[in-house]
Amino acid sequence: MTARSGSISEFPAGKTVLASSVAKIYTSEIKKGIEVLGRSPKLVGFLANSDPAARMYAEWTGKTCQEAGFQFELREVDKEDLEDAIFQANDDDSVDGIMIYFPVFGNRQDQYLQQVVSKDKDVEGLSHLYIQNLYHNSRYLDDKKTKKSILPCTPLALVKILEYLGVYNMILPYGNRLYGKTITVVNRSEIVGRPLAALLANDGAVVYSFDLNGVQMFTRGDGLKLHRHRVTDVEVKLEDAAKISDVIITGVPSESYKFSTNAIKDGAVCVNFSTAKNFDPSVKTKASLYVPSIGKVTITMLMRNLLRLVDNKASPAKESL
Amino acid sequence: MTARSGSISEFPAGKTVLASSVAKIYTSEIKKGIEVLGRSPKLVGFLANSDPAARMYAEWTGKTCQEAGFQFELREVDKEDLEDAIFQANDDDSVDGIMIYFPVFGNRQDQYLQQVVSKDKDVEGLSHLYIQNLYHNSRYLDDKKTKKSILPCTPLALVKILEYLGVYNMILPYGNRLYGKTITVVNRSEIVGRPLAALLANDGAVVYSFDLNGVQMFTRGDGLKLHRHRVTDVEVKLEDAAKISDVIITGVPSESYKFSTNAIKDGAVCVNFSTAKNFDPSVKTKASLYVPSIGKVTITMLMRNLLRLVDNKASPAKESL
């Protein structure tokens, strides 16, 4: 091997950051929130499929919530009974938050079920109102700006990770803290990739969003002259977008997919939210910071959303004080 | 005017940051340092020219140092007597720091005089040892790493400004915090531009350094594989470097020079250290953050260096405790 070919250990600059490092910041904030509240909010999870992986995930989220000081109840119901079960939980004052372990039917019926969950108990932030607020860059639920809108857990987790990694520039005004950053996102699912691209562009970034259907650019325009992002179809190769990107975020659900290390700009920040490893270990020869998975931050955001829902419900009483 | 042509007020995203905001952070640190020290260190400034601007600058630095809690003494001497006067101050235990208001002779004699100042009293950080340490990315004066090398005030001020502006990513390891950033510097003087480019490249940036003689690239290489920067002559147009630069720093001593606003990457950070305004007011239509001048930070770094010199002198005693 010549000196120039370079094994990974010759490039000590790349640093791996684990999701747990980011999560623990919010874990203590959440514990404090529960203390201040003086009671343990209750989350109900609905499991209506027989996939052992879904059950394992449900048990893990339950355990994590309980360790943090929440009550968690897993309700296993038949697919056909799920809608009624959600209605019941919506009406039950002892339930503060509701989540569903998808897929249930694995088709559009699942989107319907998601909207059955009361927005006041929607810890996943997938109710239409919240998603609409996200796309429109409306951050509050009320004119007085006392109640913050709920953001979907995975995109929110990615935002918090980018804050932790110093990608958000805290000296810029709130709402513009990604101004000057170019970000490539490989995934444009309705649950994560698309809302994520919108969130990042609303915060000031130029985002190139890739999926099998093509490439879209999300941006608030030169000088951030738009209040919210606009989306345009563009013709850009993934490698060309990557070469000008300060941040690369991947979410490709395939073990065989690997993002080309060669295409990464030297010193870029790379984050993978797929359960598969979308980056090759050589990513650290190019990236300054690399986050291999984000699950622990996602569940922390779920708990944070639960506290926010409780808080938003309590706000009118606060105002009358 | 059409909607697309855009007056400045249509682009609210650009933010001006004044040097005083950055300086005040260090001012309180310096006050605390003097308190801990329990005495008021003495800075002697030598004025050996009759330029009224130099006198005004000397008086301003003197006033600022006194307000911060230092003793300041301006010694006006004839050019021909300056070397002896410096020797005397070098040997005088009551003098902690020495600075010279240049130009004196306005030629290489001035560089000679600068090296006459004892390195133990060189608040400007221009002694050969300090400059050599800077270029070699050696941050300490001793093997035990108890005494930090002194950095020249203006390049140091620019580093502290970039830290304040969030350009240094504090989650990256110390020494690599500009990894992934591209910076254009317009000025390659021996006092500011060249050491600045070296400092920024040593901290991980790719720096394009421009002056009338051409363009040089300062970098530690892909993956920061070098411990210190290397310099290569490159053929790059200023506009092309600017378009890929996250930061643009100018120091052109001419009122008629203006950096082309069009060439600035949307969302870039722009800092001018010339006393002339090198950026047009329209800079804010492109820049996310703009620092129009840096003088107040530079003098704060002078005072910080003075405290460090006192500290370095005291260290052997500390070690023997």
XYZ file of C-alpha atoms in Angstrom:
642
model
C 0.000 0.000 0.000
C 1.420 3.377 -0.950
C 1.306 6.314 1.407
C -1.345 7.962 -0.744
C -3.795 5.086 -0.943
C -4.712 5.632 2.673
C -6.202 3.100 5.074
C -8.973 4.440 7.312
C -6.685 4.808 10.305
C -4.505 7.236 8.361
C -7.408 9.702 8.438
C -8.020 10.435 12.073
C -10.207 13.482 11.450
C -13.578 11.735 11.082
C -15.534 11.360 14.313
C -18.461 9.024 14.980
C -21.248 10.460 17.135
C -23.696 8.036 18.705
C -27.401 8.814 18.996
C -27.175 8.133 22.729
C -24.952 11.219 23.180
C -27.663 13.394 21.678
C -30.548 11.601 23.390
C -29.182 12.034 26.904
C -29.448 15.827 26.671
C -33.180 15.542 26.135
C -33.622 12.665 28.588
C -32.670 14.891 31.490
C -34.880 17.707 30.143
C -37.759 15.200 29.984
C -37.162 13.927 33.533
C -37.238 17.502 34.767
C -40.463 18.091 32.813
C -42.148 15.151 34.523
C -40.979 16.380 37.929
C -42.397 19.841 37.313
C -45.646 18.282 36.115
C -45.904 16.237 39.300
C -47.523 13.253 37.615
C -46.588 10.510 35.182
C -48.235 11.013 31.757
C -49.639 7.918 30.111
C -48.804 6.730 26.611
C -50.884 4.004 24.957
C -49.342 2.039 22.093
C -51.523 0.061 19.731
C -50.125 -3.123 18.205
C -52.369 -4.685 15.576
C -49.998 -6.822 13.576
C -48.238 -10.078 14.300
C -44.775 -9.042 13.063
C -42.277 -10.075 15.775
C -40.080 -7.080 14.840
C -42.980 -4.695 15.524
C -43.564 -6.367 18.902
C -39.901 -6.042 19.809
C -39.919 -2.391 18.823
C -43.107 -1.860 20.861
C -41.567 -3.497 23.900
C -38.415 -1.405 23.549
C -40.338 1.874 23.285
C -42.485 0.837 26.260
C -39.456 0.033 28.380
C -37.716 3.281 27.423
C -40.805 5.355 28.241
C -41.219 3.676 31.617
C -37.552 4.191 32.486
C -37.976 7.882 31.723
C -40.915 8.116 34.137
C -43.932 7.726 31.869
C -46.716 5.183 32.143
C -46.868 2.958 29.085
C -49.599 0.541 28.127
C -49.366 -1.715 25.090
C -52.809 -2.595 23.782
C -52.897 -5.522 21.371
C -55.998 -5.474 19.238
C -57.257 -7.010 16.055
C -56.812 -4.855 12.922
C -60.567 -4.575 12.549
C -61.059 -3.377 16.126
C -58.261 -0.792 16.040
C -60.360 2.199 14.979
C -62.818 1.703 17.865
C -59.968 1.171 20.278
C -58.422 4.498 19.183
C -61.758 6.302 19.617
C -61.970 4.929 23.140
C -58.429 6.095 23.966
C -59.173 9.520 22.437
C -62.081 9.922 24.884
C -60.275 8.524 27.922
C -58.974 11.385 30.101
C -56.419 9.098 31.703
C -54.628 8.682 28.347
C -52.239 11.513 27.416
C -50.681 10.128 24.262
C -51.426 7.554 21.587
C -49.209 5.834 19.056
C -49.801 3.073 16.537
C -47.194 0.540 15.503
C -47.438 0.565 11.737
C -47.901 -1.132 9.338
C -51.403 -2.303 10.246
C -53.053 -2.867 6.875
C -49.996 -1.771 4.940
C -51.992 0.446 2.594
C -53.828 3.772 2.611
C -56.033 2.495 5.398
C -53.034 3.098 7.636
C -52.993 6.810 6.773
C -56.684 6.917 7.567
C -56.068 5.309 10.983
C -53.332 7.808 11.749
C -55.840 10.638 11.327
C -58.258 8.886 13.704
C -55.879 9.608 16.561
C -56.909 12.853 18.297
C -54.415 15.591 17.479
C -54.306 16.365 21.212
C -52.852 12.881 21.841
C -50.801 12.433 18.661
C -47.246 11.934 20.004
C -45.978 11.010 16.542
C -46.948 14.404 15.115
C -48.595 12.924 12.035
C -52.026 14.592 12.320
C -52.869 16.660 9.302
C -52.786 19.928 11.251
C -49.237 19.294 12.452
C -48.007 18.226 9.028
C -49.696 21.236 7.448
C -48.033 23.528 9.992
C -44.708 21.889 9.220
C -45.012 22.457 5.468
C -46.259 26.017 5.967
C -43.502 26.828 8.458
C -46.115 27.673 11.101
C -44.521 26.890 14.407
C -47.385 27.609 16.782
C -50.934 26.391 17.260
C -52.275 29.684 18.582
C -51.938 33.355 17.668
C -50.427 34.169 21.053
C -47.603 31.728 20.285
C -47.937 29.904 23.584
C -48.484 26.420 22.119
C -45.896 24.956 19.798
C -47.016 22.697 16.979
C -45.964 19.046 17.222
C -43.307 17.804 14.796
C -43.087 14.193 13.574
C -40.551 12.285 15.685
C -38.010 11.140 13.104
C -37.617 14.452 11.223
C -37.507 16.220 14.605
C -34.827 13.786 15.808
C -32.759 14.609 12.725
C -33.124 18.345 13.404
C -31.978 17.863 17.004
C -29.025 15.778 15.826
C -27.996 18.501 13.359
C -28.283 21.062 16.186
C -26.030 18.897 18.356
C -23.539 18.481 15.511
C -23.209 22.253 15.135
C -24.863 22.348 11.723
C -27.524 24.710 13.022
C -25.724 28.011 13.634
C -27.131 29.269 16.920
C -26.034 32.879 16.311
C -28.401 33.158 13.361
C -31.999 34.106 14.152
C -34.333 31.256 15.139
C -35.899 29.965 11.943
C -32.877 30.832 9.750
C -30.194 28.744 11.424
C -29.414 26.589 8.388
C -28.903 29.620 6.134
C -25.901 28.952 3.907
C -26.029 25.152 4.288
C -26.618 22.696 1.445
C -28.099 19.330 2.430
C -28.688 16.138 0.463
C -31.462 13.823 1.705
C -31.752 10.349 0.170
C -35.353 9.318 0.958
C -38.556 11.195 0.225
C -41.115 9.121 2.109
C -44.198 10.937 3.357
C -43.333 9.999 6.949
C -39.700 11.132 7.055
C -37.887 12.246 3.898
C -40.365 14.774 2.559
C -41.273 16.487 5.861
C -37.561 16.476 6.759
C -36.601 18.240 3.523
C -39.339 20.803 4.181
C -38.230 21.373 7.788
C -34.601 21.854 6.812
C -35.471 24.191 3.936
C -37.829 26.157 6.199
C -34.866 26.611 8.551
C -32.853 28.132 5.690
C -31.037 25.244 3.974
C -30.992 24.398 0.292
C -32.093 20.742 0.257
C -31.671 18.240 -2.564
C -34.185 15.456 -2.006
C -33.618 12.154 -3.822
C -35.829 9.140 -4.331
C -36.519 6.675 -7.113
C -38.888 9.165 -8.757
C -36.279 11.866 -9.192
C -34.769 14.895 -7.530
C -36.448 17.873 -5.945
C -34.906 21.020 -4.536
C -36.454 22.536 -1.398
C -35.416 26.152 -0.704
C -36.655 29.485 0.612
C -34.821 31.172 -2.265
C -31.848 33.548 -2.441
C -31.543 35.548 0.759
C -34.340 33.440 2.266
C -36.850 35.809 0.730
C -39.701 33.315 1.082
C -41.305 32.653 4.460
C -41.713 28.969 3.624
C -39.916 26.664 1.243
C -40.902 26.017 -2.338
C -40.218 22.750 -4.139
C -38.909 22.470 -7.694
C -38.034 19.424 -9.785
C -34.387 19.591 -10.754
C -31.990 17.553 -12.843
C -29.033 16.884 -10.570
C -27.004 13.733 -10.142
C -26.676 12.432 -6.614
C -22.898 12.687 -6.833
C -23.037 16.305 -7.955
C -25.417 17.263 -5.149
C -23.262 15.394 -2.639
C -20.135 17.232 -3.741
C -21.624 20.588 -2.744
C -23.460 19.308 0.349
C -22.388 20.183 3.886
C -24.700 17.468 5.179
C -25.802 14.120 3.728
C -28.755 12.302 5.301
C -29.703 8.806 4.159
C -32.736 6.653 4.818
C -32.651 3.819 2.299
C -34.243 0.637 3.730
C -31.854 -1.763 2.018
C -28.787 -3.611 3.301
C -27.249 -3.596 -0.165
C -27.475 0.176 -0.668
C -24.277 2.096 0.096
C -23.765 5.819 -0.387
C -20.592 6.407 -2.429
C -17.851 7.570 -0.067
C -16.066 9.157 -3.026
C -18.968 11.519 -3.606
C -18.877 12.949 -0.077
C -17.355 16.430 0.275
C -14.330 16.384 2.549
C -15.482 17.428 6.027
C -19.212 16.896 5.416
C -21.602 15.713 8.147
C -23.215 12.313 7.393
C -26.293 10.933 9.171
C -28.072 7.654 8.466
C -31.633 7.124 9.708
C -32.254 3.820 7.973
C -32.054 0.690 10.113
C -29.683 -0.559 7.390
C -26.192 0.935 7.312
C -26.331 3.212 4.271
C -22.735 4.374 4.659
C -19.646 2.237 4.229
C -17.180 2.337 7.182
C -14.901 4.347 4.883
C -17.324 7.271 5.319
C -15.007 8.529 8.057
C -12.237 9.122 5.527
C -14.411 11.954 4.174
C -16.961 12.967 6.813
C -16.027 15.183 9.767
C -18.960 13.797 11.777
C -20.871 10.565 11.176
C -24.015 9.382 12.942
C -24.644 5.712 12.079
C -28.207 5.471 13.466
C -30.741 7.694 15.191
C -33.340 5.459 16.940
C -32.526 6.592 20.473
C -33.085 10.210 19.569
C -36.353 9.394 17.798
C -37.877 7.788 20.876
C -36.657 10.674 23.005
C -38.533 13.040 20.677
C -41.634 10.859 21.085
C -41.447 11.416 24.860
C -40.746 15.111 24.362
C -43.829 15.384 22.159
C -45.895 13.614 24.841
C -44.847 16.238 27.403
C -45.605 19.015 24.919
C -49.109 17.641 24.317
C -49.737 17.601 28.076
C -48.404 21.135 28.257
C -50.508 22.381 25.347
C -53.616 20.881 26.966
C -52.792 22.663 30.216
C -52.055 26.052 28.625
C -55.567 27.571 28.728
C -55.608 27.046 32.506
C -52.201 28.764 32.748
C -53.488 31.728 30.779
C -56.403 32.199 33.172
C -54.070 32.478 36.176
C -38.426 47.814 -9.798
C -39.749 44.324 -10.363
C -40.419 41.926 -7.525
C -37.394 39.864 -8.486
C -34.838 42.680 -8.614
C -34.996 42.965 -4.844
C -34.130 45.976 -2.694
C -32.051 45.233 0.395
C -35.036 45.398 2.726
C -36.679 42.556 0.825
C -33.946 40.247 2.113
C -34.265 40.258 5.870
C -32.066 37.219 6.421
C -28.667 38.963 6.546
C -27.548 39.967 10.017
C -24.826 42.460 10.940
C -22.683 41.532 13.923
C -20.635 44.284 15.549
C -17.132 43.679 16.871
C -18.239 45.050 20.249
C -20.572 42.042 20.721
C -17.624 39.692 20.363
C -15.204 41.870 22.341
C -17.381 42.070 25.434
C -17.145 38.311 26.016
C -13.390 38.587 26.339
C -13.488 41.888 28.216
C -15.157 40.235 31.187
C -12.744 37.286 30.984
C -9.863 39.784 31.038
C -11.277 41.705 34.030
C -11.571 38.428 35.906
C -7.988 37.577 34.934
C -6.692 40.837 36.396
C -8.684 40.255 39.593
C -7.213 36.781 40.023
C -3.749 38.172 39.356
C -4.209 40.790 42.065
C -2.189 43.454 40.284
C -2.461 45.648 37.216
C -0.043 44.523 34.457
C 1.783 47.285 32.628
C 1.854 47.752 28.879
C 4.327 50.173 27.290
C 3.569 51.514 23.806
C 6.304 53.077 21.718
C 5.405 55.872 19.320
C 8.238 56.955 17.074
C 6.476 58.608 14.186
C 4.649 61.876 13.817
C 1.574 60.531 12.011
C -1.491 62.005 13.771
C -3.459 58.829 12.943
C -0.862 56.692 14.731
C -1.082 58.995 17.765
C -4.869 58.756 17.812
C -4.682 54.983 17.585
C -2.091 54.925 20.389
C -4.294 57.067 22.591
C -7.315 54.871 21.892
C -5.456 51.653 22.729
C -4.053 53.302 25.885
C -7.509 54.408 27.007
C -9.030 50.994 26.310
C -6.280 49.187 28.234
C -6.656 51.506 31.222
C -10.433 51.080 31.260
C -9.920 47.313 31.335
C -7.658 47.633 34.391
C -4.172 47.650 32.895
C -1.476 50.278 33.340
C -0.537 51.898 30.052
C 2.387 54.131 29.333
C 2.950 55.781 25.948
C 6.629 56.472 25.378
C 7.356 58.895 22.552
C 10.906 58.524 21.286
C 12.930 59.458 18.283
C 13.223 56.749 15.591
C 16.954 56.491 16.185
C 16.516 55.999 19.937
C 13.770 53.379 19.679
C 16.008 50.287 19.748
C 17.692 51.376 22.993
C 14.339 52.290 24.495
C 13.040 48.786 23.729
C 16.130 47.176 25.278
C 15.513 49.216 28.413
C 11.861 48.133 28.575
C 12.869 44.501 27.956
C 15.089 44.656 31.051
C 12.629 46.553 33.232
C 10.779 44.126 35.541
C 7.955 46.620 36.016
C 7.049 46.341 32.310
C 4.884 43.311 31.380
C 4.164 44.021 27.746
C 5.593 46.062 24.882
C 4.091 47.213 21.620
C 5.348 49.443 18.848
C 3.129 51.682 16.739
C 4.280 50.945 13.213
C 5.359 52.169 10.727
C 8.549 53.579 12.207
C 10.993 53.523 9.295
C 8.468 51.998 6.910
C 10.923 49.425 5.594
C 12.633 46.211 6.690
C 14.121 48.062 9.630
C 10.631 47.809 11.152
C 10.725 43.991 11.046
C 14.130 44.163 12.711
C 12.735 46.376 15.499
C 9.839 43.996 16.040
C 12.306 41.188 16.791
C 14.113 43.431 19.301
C 11.080 43.203 21.587
C 11.594 40.380 24.095
C 9.310 37.461 23.251
C 8.290 37.423 26.911
C 6.802 40.920 26.502
C 5.584 40.699 22.884
C 1.826 41.366 23.214
C 1.440 41.558 19.438
C 2.655 37.991 18.975
C 5.029 38.885 16.154
C 8.255 37.402 17.574
C 9.770 34.814 15.302
C 9.160 31.976 17.755
C 5.439 32.737 17.925
C 5.096 33.096 14.158
C 7.066 29.882 13.644
C 4.787 28.067 16.104
C 1.772 29.423 14.265
C 2.955 28.168 10.877
C 3.980 24.801 12.328
C 0.684 24.409 14.186
C 2.565 24.167 17.502
C 0.257 25.539 20.116
C 2.439 25.367 23.211
C 5.792 26.772 24.264
C 6.740 23.836 26.478
C 6.565 20.057 26.233
C 4.269 19.871 29.264
C 1.737 22.025 27.379
C 1.320 24.453 30.269
C 2.255 27.601 28.314
C 0.304 28.513 25.210
C 2.111 30.216 22.365
C 1.102 33.807 21.635
C -0.867 34.475 18.440
C -0.718 37.768 16.536
C -3.639 39.978 17.569
C -5.464 40.541 14.280
C -5.452 36.914 13.030
C -6.415 35.827 16.556
C -9.247 38.378 16.582
C -10.536 36.922 13.313
C -10.428 33.391 14.764
C -12.392 34.527 17.822
C -14.928 36.264 15.579
C -15.387 33.104 13.511
C -15.846 31.140 16.744
C -18.517 33.613 17.860
C -20.231 33.403 14.464
C -20.550 29.628 14.755
C -18.101 28.920 11.919
C -15.895 26.910 14.255
C -17.867 23.744 15.023
C -17.324 23.173 18.730
C -18.336 19.497 18.582
C -15.321 18.714 16.402
C -12.045 18.036 18.211
C -9.968 21.084 19.162
C -7.632 21.773 16.252
C -10.043 20.420 13.609
C -13.004 22.720 14.147
C -12.981 24.232 10.664
C -12.998 20.810 8.970
C -15.355 20.973 6.003
C -15.242 24.781 5.672
C -13.925 26.665 2.651
C -12.655 30.190 3.304
C -11.544 32.976 0.968
C -9.107 35.556 2.379
C -8.374 38.671 0.319
C -5.046 39.931 1.749
C -1.797 38.036 2.179
C 0.280 40.500 4.190
C 2.927 39.032 6.477
C 1.230 40.639 9.491
C -2.346 39.441 8.929
C -3.355 37.684 5.721
C -0.672 35.012 5.522
C -0.642 33.993 9.201
C -4.469 34.085 9.158
C -4.649 31.697 6.186
C -2.195 29.385 7.958
C -4.163 29.485 11.240
C -7.469 28.725 9.521
C -5.966 25.904 7.446
C -4.267 24.469 10.539
C -7.720 24.382 12.145
C -9.017 22.289 9.226
C -10.299 24.757 6.610
C -9.434 24.885 2.937
C -8.287 28.491 2.470
C -7.966 30.407 -0.794
C -5.606 33.309 -0.180
C -5.623 36.182 -2.678
C -3.300 39.113 -3.198
C -1.894 41.022 -6.140
C 0.744 38.330 -6.678
C -1.719 35.507 -7.203
C -3.672 32.829 -5.404
C -2.494 30.242 -2.910
C -4.399 27.385 -1.364
C -3.696 26.536 2.293
C -4.934 23.098 3.405
C -4.130 20.092 5.581
C -5.250 17.837 2.718
C -8.150 15.405 2.275
C -9.268 14.034 5.634
C -6.868 16.471 7.346
C -4.112 13.926 6.931
C -1.368 16.509 7.491
C -0.601 17.848 10.962
C 0.057 21.320 9.578
C -1.066 23.067 6.425
C 0.785 23.052 3.128
C 0.630 25.884 0.630
C 0.238 25.468 -3.111
C -0.036 28.027 -5.888
C -3.346 27.586 -7.664
C -5.128 29.140 -10.619
C -8.536 30.131 -9.298
C -10.535 33.259 -10.003
C -11.687 35.217 -6.964
C -15.309 34.818 -8.051
C -14.976 31.044 -8.383
C -13.368 30.703 -4.958
C -16.030 32.962 -3.450
C -18.842 30.871 -4.899
C -17.706 27.805 -2.945
C -16.647 29.696 0.199
C -18.560 29.491 3.457
C -16.583 32.464 4.747
C -15.081 35.495 2.991
C -12.573 37.656 4.851
C -11.306 40.897 3.324
C -8.470 43.218 4.264
C -7.880 45.514 1.318
C -6.610 48.936 2.447
C -8.456 50.902 -0.219
C -11.704 52.874 -0.094
C -12.353 52.172 -3.758
C -12.095 48.375 -3.465
C -15.422 46.549 -3.136
C -15.883 42.800 -3.021
C -18.473 41.756 -5.617
C -21.726 40.997 -3.815
C -22.770 38.823 -6.755
C -19.863 36.466 -6.151
C -20.842 35.730 -2.539
C -22.479 32.347 -1.910
C -25.963 32.753 -0.498
C -25.715 32.420 3.279
C -21.951 32.928 3.521
C -20.267 34.671 6.478
C -18.448 37.904 5.505
C -15.874 39.675 7.672
C -13.892 42.803 6.800
C -10.746 43.656 8.750
C -9.639 46.599 6.613
C -10.295 50.077 8.006
C -11.897 50.711 4.593
C -15.301 49.138 3.963
C -14.470 46.313 1.536
C -18.075 45.156 1.260
C -20.920 47.088 -0.303
C -24.030 47.507 1.925
C -25.730 45.030 -0.434
C -23.534 42.305 1.129
C -26.488 41.547 3.405
C -28.552 40.394 0.447
C -26.184 37.420 0.223
C -24.382 36.991 3.548
C -26.057 35.364 6.548
C -23.671 37.186 8.914
C -21.612 40.289 8.196
C -18.967 41.861 10.404
C -18.059 45.311 9.037
C -14.939 45.909 11.177
C -12.952 44.132 13.860
C -10.808 46.743 15.700
C -12.474 46.274 19.082
C -11.781 42.562 19.059
C -8.164 43.104 18.006
C -7.392 45.320 20.995
C -9.156 42.876 23.274
C -6.831 40.148 21.980
C -3.871 42.449 22.685
C -4.970 42.630 26.331
C -5.608 38.884 26.408
C -2.080 38.286 25.104
C -0.681 40.578 27.805
C -2.366 38.478 30.499
C -1.098 35.291 28.855
C 2.479 36.634 28.855
C 2.180 37.404 32.569
C 0.783 33.935 33.106
C 3.518 32.224 31.082
C 6.165 34.121 33.075
C 4.559 32.972 36.323
C 4.220 29.300 35.297
C 7.604 28.002 36.506
C 6.759 29.270 39.991
C 3.399 27.518 39.795
C 5.079 24.271 38.815
C 7.359 24.409 41.854
C 4.371 24.634 44.213
